XYZ file of C-alpha atoms in Angstrom:
385
model
C 42.485 -31.861 -30.561
C 44.073 -31.259 -26.802
C 47.349 -33.205 -26.756
C 48.069 -33.692 -23.149
C 51.957 -35.431 -22.093
C 51.559 -38.570 -21.061
C 53.632 -38.167 -18.170
C 51.066 -35.313 -16.308
C 49.362 -37.138 -12.959
C 45.630 -36.069 -15.442
C 42.720 -37.957 -13.576
C 42.504 -41.357 -14.572
C 38.809 -40.747 -15.592
C 40.005 -37.870 -17.769
C 42.218 -39.620 -19.569
C 41.119 -39.696 -23.476
C 38.662 -37.349 -22.946
C 38.975 -33.915 -25.285
C 37.653 -30.507 -23.923
C 33.762 -29.969 -24.838
C 32.841 -27.576 -27.141
C 30.853 -26.664 -30.556
C 33.244 -26.277 -33.254
C 34.770 -22.418 -33.240
C 34.561 -21.780 -37.379
C 35.465 -18.653 -40.110
C 32.505 -19.028 -41.421
C 30.088 -16.599 -43.364
C 27.229 -18.093 -41.108
C 27.649 -19.789 -38.339
C 24.220 -20.857 -36.910
C 25.083 -23.705 -34.681
C 25.568 -22.374 -31.206
C 21.747 -21.148 -30.556
C 22.814 -17.128 -29.804
C 20.480 -13.938 -30.066
C 22.113 -12.650 -34.065
C 20.727 -9.556 -33.455
C 22.976 -7.681 -31.411
C 22.783 -5.303 -28.960
C 20.725 -1.223 -29.799
C 23.505 1.848 -29.936
C 21.035 2.386 -26.565
C 22.166 0.167 -24.522
C 26.018 -0.255 -25.523
C 26.185 2.974 -24.656
C 24.483 1.985 -21.353
C 26.793 -0.547 -20.788
C 30.106 1.183 -21.733
C 28.632 4.186 -18.548
C 28.061 1.883 -15.728
C 31.291 -0.321 -16.445
C 33.209 2.831 -16.802
C 31.629 4.021 -13.460
C 32.584 0.968 -11.488
C 36.374 0.579 -12.991
C 37.618 3.265 -10.826
C 36.753 0.550 -8.092
C 39.052 -2.782 -9.699
C 40.784 -1.899 -7.420
C 38.497 -4.326 -4.052
C 37.046 -7.170 -4.660
C 33.728 -7.097 -5.893
C 29.520 -7.525 -3.684
C 30.122 -11.851 -2.913
C 26.509 -11.642 -2.924
C 25.852 -9.828 -5.973
C 22.417 -8.420 -4.056
C 21.632 -5.888 -7.259
C 21.473 -8.164 -9.756
C 19.522 -10.787 -7.741
C 17.651 -7.233 -7.463
C 17.081 -6.567 -11.329
C 16.175 -10.679 -12.217
C 13.919 -10.118 -8.684
C 12.425 -7.134 -11.060
C 13.075 -9.296 -14.775
C 10.711 -12.248 -13.508
C 8.153 -10.802 -11.614
C 8.018 -9.040 -15.117
C 8.044 -11.868 -17.250
C 7.002 -14.614 -15.600
C 4.355 -12.863 -13.463
C 6.660 -14.039 -10.171
C 7.962 -12.164 -7.468
C 10.265 -14.485 -5.496
C 12.920 -12.438 -3.059
C 16.753 -11.328 -3.317
C 17.507 -14.569 -1.238
C 16.135 -17.169 -4.205
C 18.483 -15.915 -6.717
C 21.706 -16.190 -7.730
C 23.943 -15.421 -10.379
C 26.759 -16.880 -11.629
C 29.453 -16.966 -14.728
C 26.823 -18.392 -17.495
C 24.365 -21.017 -16.583
C 26.753 -23.504 -16.975
C 28.472 -22.151 -13.979
C 25.233 -22.680 -12.371
C 24.857 -26.211 -12.912
C 28.288 -27.083 -11.751
C 27.239 -25.070 -8.846
C 24.291 -27.562 -8.736
C 25.838 -30.919 -9.406
C 28.498 -29.281 -6.027
C 26.486 -28.790 -4.259
C 23.838 -31.507 -4.703
C 25.656 -34.293 -6.477
C 28.946 -36.383 -5.524
C 30.477 -39.394 -4.512
C 27.751 -42.033 -3.950
C 24.832 -40.009 -5.179
C 23.169 -39.352 -8.890
C 21.939 -37.651 -11.299
C 19.109 -38.056 -13.538
C 18.345 -36.773 -17.067
C 16.411 -37.761 -20.428
C 18.352 -38.605 -23.256
C 18.407 -36.432 -25.705
C 18.957 -34.175 -23.994
C 21.961 -30.952 -24.015
C 25.801 -32.810 -24.002
C 27.251 -30.742 -21.020
C 25.338 -32.192 -17.990
C 27.339 -36.176 -18.118
C 30.535 -33.894 -18.049
C 29.100 -31.677 -15.066
C 28.295 -34.929 -13.626
C 31.528 -36.742 -14.523
C 33.288 -33.594 -13.282
C 32.125 -33.781 -9.736
C 32.388 -37.445 -9.042
C 27.579 -37.665 -9.446
C 26.577 -40.930 -11.356
C 24.870 -39.939 -14.239
C 22.085 -42.203 -15.365
C 19.636 -41.257 -18.745
C 16.119 -42.786 -19.524
C 15.256 -41.941 -23.001
C 12.041 -39.732 -24.101
C 9.688 -41.019 -26.818
C 10.002 -41.271 -30.225
C 8.729 -36.897 -31.068
C 11.000 -36.598 -28.136
C 8.670 -36.003 -25.881
C 9.044 -37.203 -22.051
C 7.410 -40.655 -21.115
C 6.139 -39.079 -18.477
C 5.684 -42.549 -16.955
C 8.636 -44.008 -17.661
C 10.543 -40.580 -15.632
C 8.229 -40.922 -12.719
C 9.076 -44.194 -12.183
C 12.920 -44.084 -12.538
C 13.092 -41.320 -9.646
C 11.712 -44.293 -7.115
C 14.134 -46.285 -9.232
C 17.422 -44.585 -9.292
C 16.629 -42.806 -6.550
C 18.377 -39.572 -7.524
C 19.807 -36.727 -5.592
C 19.525 -34.450 -8.563
C 16.369 -35.320 -11.124
C 17.224 -32.839 -14.513
C 15.149 -31.829 -17.358
C 15.503 -29.072 -20.077
C 12.375 -27.014 -21.238
C 12.028 -26.239 -23.963
C 14.748 -29.194 -24.192
C 18.385 -28.357 -26.266
C 19.219 -30.385 -28.860
C 15.196 -31.087 -29.600
C 13.485 -27.505 -28.722
C 10.724 -30.054 -26.658
C 8.576 -28.107 -24.355
C 7.688 -29.469 -20.840
C 4.562 -28.697 -19.331
C 3.646 -27.259 -16.542
C 1.577 -31.134 -15.811
C 4.629 -32.867 -16.704
C 6.479 -31.023 -14.548
C 4.644 -30.676 -10.799
C 4.406 -35.093 -11.985
C 8.060 -35.390 -11.727
C 8.340 -32.291 -8.441
C 4.789 -34.393 -6.918
C 7.542 -37.816 -7.520
C 10.813 -36.077 -6.518
C 9.110 -35.032 -3.302
C 8.176 -38.768 -2.484
C 11.028 -40.661 -3.522
C 14.402 -41.283 -1.251
C 17.889 -40.147 -1.767
C 21.595 -43.145 -2.742
C 24.009 -42.509 -0.445
C 21.055 -39.359 2.226
C 19.326 -39.684 5.098
C 16.114 -41.008 5.842
C 13.900 -38.374 4.805
C 15.427 -36.222 2.115
C 14.550 -35.507 -0.969
C 15.411 -34.731 -4.657
C 15.714 -32.161 -6.012
C 13.870 -30.942 -9.631
C 16.348 -28.637 -11.620
C 14.517 -27.736 -14.753
C 16.794 -25.733 -17.267
C 14.725 -23.215 -18.894
C 18.161 -21.821 -20.195
C 15.555 -20.660 -24.019
C 12.371 -20.477 -21.668
C 11.437 -16.578 -23.689
C 11.229 -18.516 -27.199
C 7.965 -20.516 -25.952
C 4.773 -18.952 -26.781
C 3.644 -16.465 -25.381
C 1.632 -16.971 -21.867
C 2.790 -20.228 -21.403
C 3.254 -19.942 -17.677
C 8.099 -20.729 -16.149
C 8.685 -23.283 -13.549
C 9.417 -20.576 -11.339
C 5.835 -20.161 -10.844
C 6.083 -23.251 -8.997
C 8.786 -22.943 -6.425
C 6.957 -20.677 -4.007
C 4.848 -24.278 -3.155
C 7.760 -26.779 -3.846
C 11.002 -26.558 -1.483
C 12.975 -29.141 -3.963
C 12.475 -27.220 -7.277
C 15.517 -25.066 -9.198
C 14.884 -23.504 -12.352
C 18.013 -22.230 -14.263
C 17.984 -19.545 -16.708
C 20.433 -17.613 -18.821
C 21.040 -14.175 -20.340
C 23.284 -15.933 -23.103
C 19.819 -16.387 -25.999
C 16.625 -14.590 -26.458
C 18.556 -11.985 -24.335
C 21.697 -11.586 -26.738
C 23.968 -11.290 -23.967
C 25.957 -14.747 -24.448
C 29.327 -12.726 -24.651
C 29.489 -11.383 -21.471
C 28.328 -15.114 -19.295
C 25.660 -14.446 -17.129
C 23.476 -16.535 -15.640
C 21.555 -17.220 -12.515
C 19.268 -19.711 -10.981
C 15.247 -19.301 -8.948
C 14.511 -21.569 -6.294
C 14.332 -21.857 -2.735
C 16.389 -20.074 -0.094
C 17.904 -23.669 0.842
C 17.535 -24.190 -2.427
C 20.252 -20.851 -2.679
C 23.018 -21.453 0.943
C 23.726 -25.127 -0.937
C 25.259 -22.843 -3.673
C 26.776 -20.265 -2.060
C 29.018 -22.673 0.117
C 30.280 -24.378 -2.828
C 31.069 -20.593 -4.758
C 34.241 -19.678 -5.144
C 34.889 -16.292 -3.799
C 33.906 -13.469 -5.331
C 32.750 -16.158 -8.370
C 31.242 -12.613 -10.166
C 33.547 -10.147 -11.015
C 32.742 -6.158 -10.957
C 32.765 -5.692 -14.433
C 30.036 -8.497 -15.589
C 27.715 -7.042 -12.423
C 27.851 -3.934 -14.070
C 27.325 -4.944 -17.241
C 24.482 -7.535 -16.738
C 22.597 -4.242 -14.591
C 22.693 -2.190 -17.654
C 21.332 -4.741 -19.961
C 18.636 -5.711 -17.124
C 17.427 -1.600 -17.850
C 16.745 -2.738 -21.263
C 14.342 -5.456 -20.900
C 12.340 -4.638 -23.423
C 14.353 -4.027 -26.115
C 17.081 -6.998 -25.701
C 14.082 -8.819 -26.261
C 13.093 -6.880 -29.240
C 13.637 -9.359 -31.345
C 11.981 -12.695 -29.677
C 8.786 -12.516 -31.036
C 10.825 -11.946 -34.722
C 12.780 -15.195 -33.985
C 10.349 -16.973 -32.954
C 8.201 -16.479 -36.495
C 11.442 -17.564 -37.942
C 11.536 -20.735 -36.438
C 8.409 -21.693 -37.254
C 8.973 -20.512 -40.697
C 11.817 -22.629 -41.238
C 10.360 -25.667 -39.161
C 7.125 -25.401 -42.411
C 10.023 -24.965 -45.209
C 11.863 -28.323 -43.934
C 9.160 -29.955 -43.660
C 8.912 -29.782 -46.999
C 11.049 -31.083 -47.973
C 12.521 -34.363 -48.804
C 15.488 -36.162 -48.765
C 16.503 -39.392 -50.438
C 12.726 -40.101 -51.206
C 11.469 -38.935 -47.384
C 9.972 -36.089 -46.375
C 12.548 -34.570 -43.332
C 10.526 -34.834 -40.179
C 10.832 -31.517 -37.540
C 10.651 -32.289 -34.188
C 8.505 -29.574 -32.208
C 10.695 -26.861 -31.190
C 9.240 -24.054 -28.612
C 13.318 -22.943 -28.650
C 15.326 -20.298 -30.630
C 16.687 -23.739 -33.103
C 15.005 -26.371 -35.384
C 16.322 -30.364 -34.674
C 15.536 -31.924 -38.249
C 16.161 -35.338 -39.859
C 16.269 -38.082 -40.346
C 20.146 -39.099 -42.349
C 21.482 -42.304 -43.254
C 24.426 -39.558 -43.166
C 24.230 -36.447 -41.098
C 27.834 -36.471 -40.997
C 27.389 -35.657 -45.442
C 25.165 -33.548 -45.348
C 26.730 -31.182 -41.980
C 30.243 -31.234 -44.221
C 28.403 -30.035 -47.315
C 27.212 -27.135 -44.983
C 29.672 -26.527 -44.406
C 31.467 -26.326 -47.573
C 29.133 -24.005 -48.806
C 29.839 -21.308 -45.489
C 26.684 -22.740 -43.193
C 27.453 -24.514 -39.786
C 25.118 -25.517 -38.146
C 25.138 -28.688 -35.814
C 25.410 -32.439 -35.423
C 23.875 -32.868 -32.364
C 22.019 -35.822 -30.821
C 21.250 -39.244 -31.858
C 22.748 -40.021 -34.608
C 21.150 -38.458 -38.010
C 19.835 -35.418 -37.108
C 20.715 -31.873 -37.687
C 20.141 -28.974 -35.347
C 20.295 -25.176 -36.810
C 19.243 -21.895 -34.809
C 18.230 -19.806 -35.888
C 19.466 -16.400 -37.599
C 19.489 -13.611 -38.916
C 16.622 -12.938 -42.483
C 19.713 -13.160 -44.850
C 21.921 -15.976 -42.910
C 18.554 -17.806 -43.124
C 18.187 -17.427 -46.630
C 21.628 -18.244 -47.099
C 21.226 -21.714 -45.028
C 17.693 -22.425 -47.033
C 19.723 -21.978 -49.992
C 23.239 -23.790 -49.477
C 21.074 -26.728 -47.361
C 18.861 -26.731 -51.312
C 21.980 -27.630 -52.420
C 22.639 -30.435 -50.624
C 19.590 -32.427 -50.758
C 20.263 -32.197 -54.373
C 23.714 -33.708 -53.786
C 22.274 -36.128 -51.973
C 20.113 -37.172 -53.967
C 22.696 -38.256 -56.638
C 25.427 -39.461 -54.794
């Protein structure tokens, strides 16, 4: 809990707010923040150290503020991963996709502007809106957490937002968005107007693909739509599948006009030389960095199937379809009891989203075995209450 003295001139709209963040607790099994549980292999670590060592003598100078080499590396990666070749000026990187999102809100949000999302979704989105004085508006998803596309399209025309933000796979539910649905949202944005903007201005569609590498193989990414649609931006990260959360590297693919808009609001030299060097080293080892993705995908399917066989107070658990590295499950009349009881057994998951639902990230095989053991104990305990 923060303890901000009442005599500080904190912004009125921030009084009573708490810093965002999932719990950081020292427990044996941490399955709450959707990291890749497998560390980079020693060869990757050696190359990261070598690259950082090579640029260390230049740290008295500012880094390349346009991070051209890194943007080229992302272009090469997307050409391989999504079969889409983008130019350097269609790519932009920052300190995690969180900073990318904040830059999007800084550039396209602001007083008098609205951002439209689809709940439940990532809990940081309303904070980006708050921090940029952007009005945050949500449309509910269907009961199975899929997007109600008719309702979504109608809301774009009615709300007239400057930003339409959709996550695929969705956090916290893992729900994917089809290419057809993405295209329908894009077409609605291309027809809609924006409150507080001049005639002829249309919303941008931001597709957050933080977990996209965990999708079913062969399913296309929204980056394939960029060259045909100037109003789409696709945000990605190296924090999840790429096993690079500690380095804080995110990036966005979009039309040059969107990228140039972000360059207006970015802080000078926002991406350090050390960060750029580490990211370049990791991108040279793409296959190694992503080598555990298939196994984590299999672990997700096995965990979802196992959870669907469990019962809580006589009823089978509901498990949301996930294309991510986590599984969303419920419904519990006292999810806090389940959460706390697991924590008492050294297993930390996440109580997030609609009441009654919980999220577990995929860990190592040993961690998942411990989760199943602890969760079985907690379910038996719940039955005896």
